Coordinates of C-alpha atoms in Angstrom, one line a residue:
M1 CA 0.0 0.0 0.0
A2 CA 1.4 3.4 -1.1
S3 CA 0.0 5.0 2.0
H4 CA 2.0 2.8 4.3
L5 CA 5.8 2.6 4.9
P6 CA 7.3 -0.9 5.2
S7 CA 7.5 -0.4 9.0
Q8 CA 3.7 0.2 9.0
R9 CA 2.8 -3.1 7.4
Y10 CA 3.1 -6.4 9.3
L11 CA 3.9 -10.1 8.7
S12 CA 3.8 -13.3 10.7
T13 CA 6.9 -14.8 12.3
R14 CA 5.9 -18.2 10.9
G15 CA 5.8 -17.1 7.3
G16 CA 2.1 -17.7 6.5
S17 CA 0.7 -14.1 6.7
Y18 CA 2.0 -10.9 5.1
D19 CA 1.0 -7.3 4.4
F20 CA -1.3 -6.7 7.4
S21 CA -2.3 -3.2 8.5
F22 CA -1.7 -2.0 12.1
E23 CA -5.5 -2.2 12.8
D24 CA -5.5 -5.8 11.5
V25 CA -2.7 -6.9 13.9
V26 CA -4.1 -5.1 16.9
L27 CA -7.6 -6.7 16.5
K28 CA -6.3 -10.1 15.4
G29 CA -3.6 -10.4 18.0
L30 CA -2.4 -13.8 16.7
A31 CA -1.7 -14.6 13.0
D32 CA -3.8 -17.3 11.3
D33 CA -0.7 -19.5 11.1
G34 CA -0.2 -19.3 14.8
G35 CA 2.7 -16.8 14.5
L36 CA 3.2 -13.4 16.1
F37 CA 3.0 -10.2 14.1
I38 CA 6.1 -8.0 13.5
P39 CA 6.7 -5.0 11.3
Q40 CA 8.0 -5.9 7.8
E41 CA 10.9 -3.5 8.5
I42 CA 12.2 -1.8 11.6
P43 CA 12.1 2.0 11.0
S44 CA 15.2 4.1 11.3
L45 CA 15.2 7.2 13.5
P46 CA 15.1 10.7 12.0
T47 CA 18.6 12.2 11.6
D48 CA 17.9 14.9 14.2
W49 CA 16.1 12.6 16.7
V50 CA 18.4 13.6 19.7
S51 CA 18.0 17.3 19.3
S52 CA 14.4 17.3 18.4
W53 CA 13.2 14.7 20.9
H54 CA 15.3 15.3 24.0
H55 CA 13.0 17.9 25.5
L56 CA 9.7 16.1 24.8
S57 CA 7.3 14.9 27.5
F58 CA 6.7 11.1 27.8
A59 CA 3.4 11.3 25.9
D60 CA 4.9 13.4 23.0
L61 CA 7.9 11.2 22.8
A62 CA 5.6 8.2 22.6
L63 CA 3.7 9.9 19.8
E64 CA 7.0 10.3 17.8
V65 CA 8.0 6.7 18.3
I66 CA 4.7 5.0 17.8
S67 CA 3.8 7.0 14.7
L68 CA 6.8 5.4 12.9
Y69 CA 4.8 2.1 13.0
I70 CA 1.3 3.4 12.2
S71 CA 0.3 5.0 8.9
P72 CA -1.6 8.3 9.3
A73 CA -3.9 6.8 6.7
E74 CA -5.1 4.4 9.4
I75 CA -4.9 6.7 12.4
P76 CA -4.6 10.4 11.6
F77 CA -1.8 12.1 13.6
Q78 CA -4.2 14.2 15.7
D79 CA -6.3 11.2 16.6
L80 CA -3.1 9.3 17.6
R81 CA -2.0 12.2 19.7
D82 CA -5.3 12.1 21.6
I83 CA -5.1 8.3 22.1
V84 CA -1.5 8.6 23.5
R85 CA -2.2 11.6 25.8
R86 CA -5.3 9.9 27.2
S87 CA -3.4 6.7 27.8
Y88 CA -0.9 8.4 30.1
S89 CA -3.2 10.9 31.8
T90 CA -3.9 8.3 34.5
F91 CA -0.3 8.0 35.7
R92 CA 0.7 9.3 39.2
A93 CA 4.3 10.4 38.2
P94 CA 4.4 13.6 36.2
D95 CA 7.0 12.2 33.7
I96 CA 5.3 8.7 33.7
T97 CA 8.5 6.6 34.1
P98 CA 10.9 8.4 36.4
L99 CA 14.6 7.4 36.6
V100 CA 16.1 6.9 40.1
T101 CA 19.9 6.6 40.7
L102 CA 20.6 3.9 43.2
S103 CA 24.3 4.3 43.2
E104 CA 26.1 7.3 41.8
K105 CA 29.4 5.6 42.3
E106 CA 28.4 2.6 40.1
N107 CA 26.3 4.5 37.6
L108 CA 23.4 2.3 38.6
H109 CA 19.9 3.5 37.8
L110 CA 16.4 2.2 38.2
L111 CA 13.6 2.9 35.8
E112 CA 10.3 3.0 37.7
L113 CA 7.6 1.6 35.5
F114 CA 4.9 1.1 38.1
H115 CA 3.2 4.5 38.4
G116 CA 0.1 3.6 36.4
P117 CA -3.3 2.6 37.7
T118 CA -2.4 -0.9 38.8
F119 CA 1.2 -0.3 40.0
A120 CA 2.9 -2.4 37.3
F121 CA 4.8 -1.8 34.1
K122 CA 2.1 -3.4 32.0
D123 CA -0.1 -0.3 32.5
I124 CA 2.1 1.6 30.0
A125 CA 1.1 -0.7 27.2
L126 CA -2.4 -1.7 28.3
Q127 CA -3.8 1.8 28.8
F128 CA -2.7 2.4 25.2
L129 CA -4.1 -0.8 23.9
G130 CA -7.5 -0.3 25.6
N131 CA -7.8 3.1 24.0
L132 CA -6.8 1.6 20.6
F133 CA -9.5 -1.0 20.9
E134 CA -12.0 1.7 21.7
Y135 CA -10.9 4.0 18.8
F136 CA -11.2 1.2 16.2
L137 CA -14.6 0.1 17.6
V138 CA -16.1 3.6 17.6
R139 CA -15.0 4.1 14.0
S140 CA -16.3 0.7 13.0
N141 CA -19.7 1.1 14.7
K142 CA -20.4 4.6 13.5
S143 CA -24.1 4.8 12.5
K144 CA -24.6 1.1 13.4
E145 CA -27.2 -0.1 15.8
G146 CA -28.0 -3.4 17.6
R147 CA -26.6 -6.6 16.1
E148 CA -24.9 -4.6 13.3
R149 CA -22.4 -3.3 15.8
T150 CA -19.0 -4.9 16.1
H151 CA -18.5 -6.4 19.5
L152 CA -15.0 -7.3 20.6
T153 CA -14.2 -10.2 22.9
V154 CA -10.8 -9.5 24.5
I155 CA -9.1 -12.6 26.0
G156 CA -6.0 -12.7 28.1
A157 CA -4.1 -15.0 30.5
T158 CA -2.3 -13.6 33.5
S159 CA 0.2 -14.6 36.2
G160 CA -1.0 -11.4 38.0
D161 CA -0.1 -8.0 36.6
T162 CA -1.4 -8.4 33.0
G163 CA -4.9 -9.1 34.2
S164 CA -5.4 -6.1 36.4
A165 CA -3.7 -3.8 33.9
A166 CA -5.9 -5.1 31.0
I167 CA -9.0 -4.8 33.1
Y168 CA -8.2 -1.2 34.1
G169 CA -7.5 -0.4 30.5
L170 CA -10.8 -1.8 29.2
R171 CA -13.3 -1.5 32.1
G172 CA -16.5 0.2 31.1
K173 CA -15.6 0.6 27.4
K174 CA -18.5 0.2 25.0
D175 CA -18.7 -2.8 22.7
V176 CA -15.9 -4.7 24.5
S177 CA -16.0 -7.7 26.8
V178 CA -12.8 -8.7 28.5
F179 CA -12.1 -12.2 29.8
I180 CA -9.0 -12.7 32.0
L181 CA -7.9 -16.2 32.9
H182 CA -5.7 -16.5 36.0
P183 CA -4.5 -19.7 37.8
K184 CA -6.8 -20.2 40.8
G185 CA -5.0 -19.5 44.1
R186 CA -1.7 -18.8 42.3
V187 CA -1.6 -15.0 42.1
S188 CA -0.9 -12.8 45.0
P189 CA -3.9 -11.5 47.1
I190 CA -3.3 -7.9 46.0
Q191 CA -3.2 -9.0 42.3
E192 CA -6.3 -11.1 42.7
A193 CA -8.2 -8.3 44.5
Q194 CA -7.2 -5.7 41.8
M195 CA -8.8 -7.9 39.2
T196 CA -11.9 -9.3 41.0
T197 CA -13.0 -6.1 42.7
V198 CA -13.7 -4.5 39.3
L199 CA -17.4 -5.0 39.0
D200 CA -18.0 -3.4 35.6
A201 CA -20.4 -5.5 33.5
N202 CA -17.9 -6.0 30.7
V203 CA -15.2 -7.5 32.9
H204 CA -15.1 -11.3 33.4
N205 CA -12.6 -12.8 35.7
L206 CA -12.1 -16.6 35.3
A207 CA -10.1 -18.5 38.0
V208 CA -8.8 -21.6 36.2
E209 CA -7.6 -24.7 38.0
G210 CA -4.0 -25.1 36.9
T211 CA -1.1 -22.9 36.1
F212 CA -0.3 -19.8 34.2
D213 CA 1.0 -22.0 31.3
D214 CA -2.4 -23.7 31.3
C215 CA -4.2 -20.4 31.1
Q216 CA -1.9 -19.2 28.3
D217 CA -2.4 -22.5 26.4
T218 CA -6.1 -22.0 26.6
V219 CA -6.0 -18.5 25.3
K220 CA -3.9 -19.7 22.3
A221 CA -6.3 -22.5 21.7
L222 CA -9.2 -20.1 21.6
F223 CA -7.5 -18.0 19.0
A224 CA -7.0 -21.1 16.9
D225 CA -10.6 -22.3 17.4
K226 CA -12.7 -21.7 14.3
D227 CA -15.9 -22.5 16.2
I228 CA -15.7 -19.5 18.6
Q229 CA -14.4 -17.3 15.8
K230 CA -17.6 -17.9 13.8
T231 CA -19.6 -16.1 16.5
H232 CA -17.2 -13.8 18.4
K233 CA -14.6 -11.4 17.2
L234 CA -11.6 -12.2 19.5
A235 CA -8.7 -9.8 20.3
A236 CA -5.6 -10.5 22.4
V237 CA -4.5 -8.5 25.4
N238 CA -1.3 -10.5 26.2
S239 CA 2.0 -9.4 24.9
I240 CA 1.4 -11.6 21.8
N241 CA -0.4 -8.4 20.7
W242 CA 2.1 -6.2 18.8
A243 CA 0.7 -3.0 20.3
R244 CA 1.9 -4.1 23.7
I245 CA 5.5 -4.3 22.5
L246 CA 5.2 -1.0 20.5
A247 CA 4.0 1.0 23.5
Q248 CA 6.9 -0.2 25.6
I249 CA 9.6 1.0 23.2
T250 CA 9.1 4.6 24.4
Y251 CA 10.4 4.2 27.9
Y252 CA 13.8 3.1 26.6
F253 CA 14.1 6.4 24.7
H254 CA 12.7 8.4 27.6
S255 CA 15.2 6.9 30.1
Y256 CA 18.1 7.5 27.7
F257 CA 17.2 11.2 27.6
S258 CA 16.8 11.3 31.4
L259 CA 20.3 9.7 31.6
R260 CA 21.9 12.3 29.3
R261 CA 20.7 15.1 31.6
L262 CA 22.7 13.7 34.6
P263 CA 26.0 15.3 35.6
S264 CA 27.7 11.9 35.5
W265 CA 26.9 11.4 31.8
K266 CA 29.8 11.6 29.3
P267 CA 29.4 12.2 25.6
A268 CA 31.0 8.8 24.9
G269 CA 28.9 7.1 27.6
K270 CA 27.6 3.6 27.1
V271 CA 24.2 2.2 28.2
H272 CA 23.3 -1.3 29.3
F273 CA 19.6 -2.0 30.0
V274 CA 18.9 -4.8 32.4
V275 CA 15.4 -6.4 32.2
P276 CA 13.7 -8.9 34.6
T277 CA 12.4 -11.3 32.0
G278 CA 9.7 -13.9 31.8
N279 CA 7.7 -13.7 28.6
F280 CA 10.4 -11.7 26.8
G281 CA 8.1 -8.8 25.8
D282 CA 9.6 -6.1 27.9
I283 CA 13.2 -6.7 26.7
L284 CA 12.0 -7.2 23.2
A285 CA 10.8 -3.6 23.1
G286 CA 14.4 -2.7 24.0
Y287 CA 15.7 -4.7 21.1
F288 CA 13.4 -2.8 18.7
A289 CA 14.6 0.5 20.3
K290 CA 18.2 -0.6 19.7
R291 CA 17.6 -1.7 16.1
M292 CA 15.9 1.7 15.4
G293 CA 19.1 3.4 16.4
L294 CA 19.0 4.0 20.2
P295 CA 22.7 3.7 21.3
V296 CA 22.4 0.7 23.6
E297 CA 25.5 -1.3 24.0
K298 CA 23.9 -4.4 25.6
L299 CA 20.4 -5.7 26.6
I300 CA 20.7 -8.0 29.6
V301 CA 18.2 -10.7 30.2
A302 CA 17.7 -11.3 33.9
T303 CA 15.8 -14.5 34.7
N304 CA 14.9 -16.2 38.0
E305 CA 15.4 -19.9 38.5
N306 CA 13.1 -20.6 35.5
D307 CA 16.1 -20.0 33.3
I308 CA 15.2 -21.3 29.8
L309 CA 16.3 -17.9 28.3
D310 CA 19.6 -17.8 30.3
R311 CA 20.4 -21.4 29.1
F312 CA 19.7 -20.4 25.5
W313 CA 22.3 -17.6 25.7
K314 CA 24.8 -19.9 27.4
T315 CA 24.4 -22.9 25.2
G316 CA 22.4 -22.1 22.0
Y317 CA 19.7 -24.6 23.1
Y318 CA 16.2 -23.5 24.0
E319 CA 14.7 -26.4 25.9
K320 CA 12.4 -27.2 28.7
Q321 CA 14.1 -29.0 31.6
A322 CA 12.1 -30.5 34.4
V323 CA 12.9 -29.3 37.9
H324 CA 13.1 -32.3 40.2
G325 CA 12.8 -32.4 44.0
Q326 CA 10.8 -29.9 46.0
E327 CA 9.2 -27.6 43.5
A328 CA 8.1 -25.0 46.0
E329 CA 11.5 -24.6 47.5
G330 CA 12.1 -20.8 48.0
G331 CA 8.6 -19.8 46.8
L332 CA 5.8 -18.2 48.7
K333 CA 2.3 -19.4 48.3
E334 CA 1.1 -16.1 49.6
D335 CA 2.6 -14.2 46.7
G336 CA 1.1 -16.5 44.0
V337 CA 3.8 -19.1 43.4
K338 CA 2.8 -21.8 40.9
A339 CA 4.0 -25.1 39.7
H340 CA 3.8 -27.1 36.4
E341 CA 4.2 -30.8 35.8
E342 CA 6.7 -30.0 33.0
G343 CA 9.0 -28.2 35.3
V344 CA 8.2 -24.5 36.2
R345 CA 9.8 -23.8 39.5
E346 CA 8.0 -21.7 42.1
T347 CA 10.0 -18.7 43.1
L348 CA 9.7 -15.4 44.9
S349 CA 9.2 -13.6 41.6
P350 CA 6.0 -15.4 40.3
A351 CA 5.3 -13.2 37.4
M352 CA 8.5 -14.6 35.8
D353 CA 7.7 -18.3 36.6
I354 CA 7.1 -19.1 32.9
L355 CA 8.1 -22.3 31.1
V356 CA 8.1 -20.9 27.5
S357 CA 8.6 -17.2 26.7
S358 CA 6.0 -16.4 24.0
N359 CA 7.7 -13.3 22.6
F360 CA 11.0 -15.1 22.0
E361 CA 9.8 -16.2 18.6
R362 CA 9.8 -12.6 17.5
L363 CA 13.5 -12.3 18.2
L364 CA 14.1 -15.7 16.6
W365 CA 12.6 -14.5 13.4
H366 CA 14.9 -11.4 13.3
L367 CA 18.0 -13.6 14.1
A368 CA 17.1 -16.0 11.3
Y369 CA 16.6 -13.2 8.9
Q370 CA 19.8 -11.4 10.0
V371 CA 22.2 -14.2 9.3
L372 CA 20.9 -14.8 5.8
V373 CA 23.3 -13.3 3.3
E374 CA 21.7 -14.3 0.0
G375 CA 18.3 -13.9 -1.6
T376 CA 15.7 -11.2 -2.1
V377 CA 13.9 -9.6 0.8
A378 CA 10.8 -11.8 0.1
E379 CA 12.9 -15.0 0.0
K380 CA 14.7 -14.1 3.2
R381 CA 11.4 -13.5 4.9
R382 CA 10.1 -16.8 3.7
I383 CA 13.2 -18.7 4.9
A384 CA 13.2 -16.9 8.3
G385 CA 9.5 -17.9 8.8
A386 CA 10.2 -21.5 7.8
K387 CA 13.1 -21.5 10.3
V388 CA 10.9 -20.3 13.2
R389 CA 8.1 -22.7 12.3
G390 CA 10.6 -25.6 12.4
W391 CA 12.1 -24.6 15.7
L392 CA 8.7 -24.3 17.3
S393 CA 7.6 -27.6 15.9
E394 CA 10.7 -29.1 17.6
L395 CA 9.8 -27.4 20.8
K396 CA 6.3 -28.8 20.8
A397 CA 7.4 -32.3 19.7
H398 CA 10.6 -32.8 21.6
G399 CA 10.6 -30.1 24.3
G400 CA 13.4 -28.0 22.8
F401 CA 15.6 -27.1 19.9
G402 CA 19.1 -25.9 19.2
V403 CA 20.3 -23.1 16.8
D404 CA 23.4 -23.0 14.7
P405 CA 26.5 -21.0 15.9
M406 CA 25.7 -18.1 13.6
I407 CA 22.3 -17.6 15.2
L408 CA 23.8 -17.7 18.7
K409 CA 26.5 -15.3 17.7
A410 CA 23.9 -12.8 16.4
A411 CA 22.0 -13.2 19.7
K412 CA 25.1 -12.5 21.8
A413 CA 25.9 -9.4 19.8
D414 CA 22.9 -7.6 21.4
F415 CA 22.2 -9.6 24.5
E416 CA 23.8 -11.0 27.6
S417 CA 22.0 -13.0 30.3
E418 CA 22.0 -13.7 34.0
R419 CA 20.2 -16.2 36.2
I420 CA 19.3 -15.0 39.7
T421 CA 18.3 -17.3 42.6
D422 CA 15.7 -16.6 45.3
K423 CA 18.6 -16.4 47.8
E424 CA 20.2 -13.7 45.7
T425 CA 16.9 -11.9 45.3
I426 CA 16.4 -11.7 49.1
A427 CA 20.0 -10.5 49.6
T428 CA 19.5 -7.8 47.0
I429 CA 16.3 -6.5 48.6
K430 CA 18.2 -6.3 51.9
E431 CA 21.2 -4.6 50.5
F432 CA 19.4 -1.8 48.8
Y433 CA 17.1 -1.2 51.7
S434 CA 20.1 -0.6 53.9
K435 CA 22.0 1.6 51.4
S436 CA 21.7 5.3 51.7
T437 CA 22.6 6.2 48.1
C438 CA 19.1 6.6 46.5
V439 CA 18.9 9.8 44.5
A440 CA 15.9 10.8 42.5
T441 CA 17.0 12.0 39.1
S442 CA 13.8 12.7 37.3
G443 CA 10.1 13.0 38.3
T444 CA 8.3 12.2 41.5
S445 CA 5.5 9.9 42.5
S446 CA 2.3 11.2 43.8
A447 CA 1.5 7.9 45.5
S448 CA 0.9 8.3 49.3
N449 CA 3.8 5.9 50.1
D450 CA 6.7 5.2 47.9
T451 CA 9.7 3.0 47.5
P452 CA 12.5 5.2 48.9
H453 CA 12.9 4.6 52.7
K454 CA 15.4 6.2 55.0
G455 CA 17.7 6.9 52.1
G456 CA 17.6 3.3 50.9
Y457 CA 15.2 1.7 48.4
I458 CA 12.6 -1.0 48.7
L459 CA 12.6 -3.3 45.6
D460 CA 10.0 -5.8 44.6
P461 CA 11.4 -9.3 44.0
H462 CA 11.3 -8.9 40.2
S463 CA 13.0 -5.6 40.2
A464 CA 15.6 -7.1 42.6
I465 CA 16.5 -9.7 40.0
G466 CA 17.3 -6.9 37.6
I467 CA 19.5 -5.1 40.1
A468 CA 21.3 -8.3 41.0
A469 CA 22.0 -8.9 37.3
C470 CA 23.1 -5.3 37.0
L471 CA 25.8 -5.8 39.7
R472 CA 27.3 -8.7 37.8
S473 CA 27.3 -6.7 34.6
I474 CA 28.9 -3.7 36.3
A475 CA 31.8 -5.9 37.2
R476 CA 32.3 -6.6 33.5
A477 CA 31.6 -3.1 32.2
P478 CA 32.4 -0.7 35.1
P479 CA 31.9 3.1 35.4
P480 CA 32.7 5.8 34.6
D481 CA 32.1 5.0 30.9
T482 CA 29.1 2.7 31.3
H483 CA 25.7 3.3 32.9
H484 CA 23.3 0.6 33.8
I485 CA 19.5 1.1 33.7
S486 CA 17.5 -1.7 35.4
L487 CA 13.8 -1.8 34.8
A488 CA 11.6 -1.8 37.9
T489 CA 8.5 -3.7 36.8
A490 CA 6.2 -3.6 39.9
H491 CA 5.6 -1.7 43.1
P492 CA 6.9 -3.8 46.1
A493 CA 3.4 -3.7 47.7
K494 CA 2.2 -6.1 45.0
F495 CA 4.5 -8.8 46.4
A496 CA 4.2 -8.0 50.1
N497 CA 5.2 -11.4 51.5
A498 CA 8.5 -11.7 49.6
V499 CA 9.5 -8.1 50.6
D500 CA 8.4 -8.9 54.2
L501 CA 10.5 -12.1 54.2
A502 CA 13.5 -10.0 53.2
L503 CA 13.1 -7.1 55.5
R504 CA 11.0 -8.3 58.5
D505 CA 14.2 -8.3 60.7
E506 CA 15.5 -4.9 59.5
E507 CA 15.3 -2.2 62.2
G508 CA 12.5 0.2 61.7
F509 CA 10.9 -1.6 58.8
S510 CA 7.1 -1.7 58.5
F511 CA 5.2 -2.5 55.4
D512 CA 2.9 0.4 56.1
T513 CA 5.7 2.6 54.9
V514 CA 5.4 1.3 51.4
L515 CA 1.7 0.4 51.1
P516 CA -0.1 2.7 48.7
E517 CA -3.4 4.1 49.9
Q518 CA -5.0 2.5 46.9
F519 CA -4.3 -0.9 48.3
V520 CA -5.7 -0.3 51.8
G521 CA -8.8 -2.4 52.3
L522 CA -8.8 -3.6 48.7
E523 CA -9.0 -7.3 49.6
K524 CA -12.2 -6.7 51.7
K525 CA -14.2 -5.2 48.8
E526 CA -16.9 -7.0 46.9
K527 CA -15.5 -9.4 44.3
R528 CA -16.9 -11.1 41.2
V529 CA -15.1 -14.1 39.8
R530 CA -16.1 -17.4 38.1
A531 CA -14.2 -20.6 38.9
V532 CA -13.3 -22.9 35.9
P533 CA -12.6 -26.5 36.7
R534 CA -9.5 -28.2 35.1
E535 CA -11.7 -30.6 33.1
A536 CA -13.6 -27.7 31.4
G537 CA -11.1 -27.6 28.6
L538 CA -11.5 -25.6 25.4
K539 CA -15.2 -26.7 25.0
G540 CA -16.1 -25.5 28.4
M541 CA -14.2 -22.2 28.0
R542 CA -15.9 -21.6 24.7
S543 CA -19.4 -22.1 26.4
I544 CA -18.5 -19.8 29.3
I545 CA -17.5 -17.0 26.9
R546 CA -20.6 -17.3 24.9
E547 CA -22.8 -17.4 27.9
E548 CA -21.2 -14.4 29.6
V549 CA -21.2 -12.2 26.5
A550 CA -24.9 -13.1 25.8
N551 CA -25.8 -12.1 29.4
E552 CA -23.9 -8.9 29.1
L553 CA -25.5 -7.9 25.8
R554 CA -28.9 -8.9 27.0
A555 CA -28.6 -6.5 30.0
L556 CA -27.8 -3.5 27.8

């Protein structure tokens, strides 16, 4: 299409779908061949991007980044500006994602991504995605009445944070039903309460017997199910939806500009981003930022003891490995730990307790394409899709696959990886609580209670994994030339029991000092949730969705 740049048209990672519009990929979520959508090309930055973008607000910077991937023929610039500004008007911090220096001596910084409505990084993408859904539906349903109107059924799986962020992004929106599947009894009480106390008629919480992987498998099965698709227009809210990745690219640029304003920044300075990683979406956004031209030296994958990604970077093999012995060792039931018969280990960082990282196939496609030296663009795309399809078939059939040395070399050019244990997570929370080096470098939070405490800093367990990985990377790439930015993905109050385990013996510590007023009494509010037995399967889930949507529409 002449109205679209190559970066504004999309293809499937598995080679079976090409030339989709942005609206197509947002509303479809998953390609018909089971692959994930990616732009046909990654756009380059304007030549004057540093000088023209450095002073922009977060929302205006997001507009510049996002517009490179969306044709104005689909969403006019003024409409996109309105969508973006509304998406970030709900955040408590004035600059949305403030940067905090934890150690000036080590050039160690923390990017706070938890100042949205549900206190988790996923608000940044899901507030945007919710407004996109609404925009497309309003346009589609103009002058339509009754059954002629397009009704969107949004489905997602959550290990905790995605669910509440999706619900807060979609609650009350017209012509949208949202179904969130969470593993029953295996998300933290705060996370469960954030989801189930939202009583809007279009919000449906489903507590599924099983694990997060079971929930995610069910969501994928629904998107592949032709029966439900005959009667309902499905849309994805998990990070398989490209719009989630797109929205997260902005904060890599925003933090880079915050860093450049620090007195410790040198013109030849290098930047390493360290990302606590489960499903690989957050760090994948950093990869796109780097490929666009953001001067990032390394992206560091920080995993917990569910280390399939770390093992890939160490060995070139991406494979499931069963965890034998006491599966719950180190994990806390109170914070939503979960287990899986195939080997997910329960840890103090339950949002990262994932067996297979869905977004990893997007990187695999780019690696496969990158190492091909011969052929036309179309031929290389076809070969890359076939490679990804083959690898994922091996994963499904044999529990894993290996890549050739050229692929691994390409992966190591941009990424490093670290595996952090529960013991190291606890030690890191303790260490940074007792340090008196915390310095705010940009923005403030308007939350009633915040993470700095007596000059130290209270980390949630996922963010602590990032900081622990940072310390190892600093030993390899020390200051003054290199700065490390670690992504803080959740407020510590969302994982109260792990934080309390680490700090309960620290003098003067009380969890009241970190508990936001929005969480006080949350668990005592009225809740609405439907239990789904393990044996329900795809057929049962299909029936539940049809029943709930019918009841919802009947009540209008």
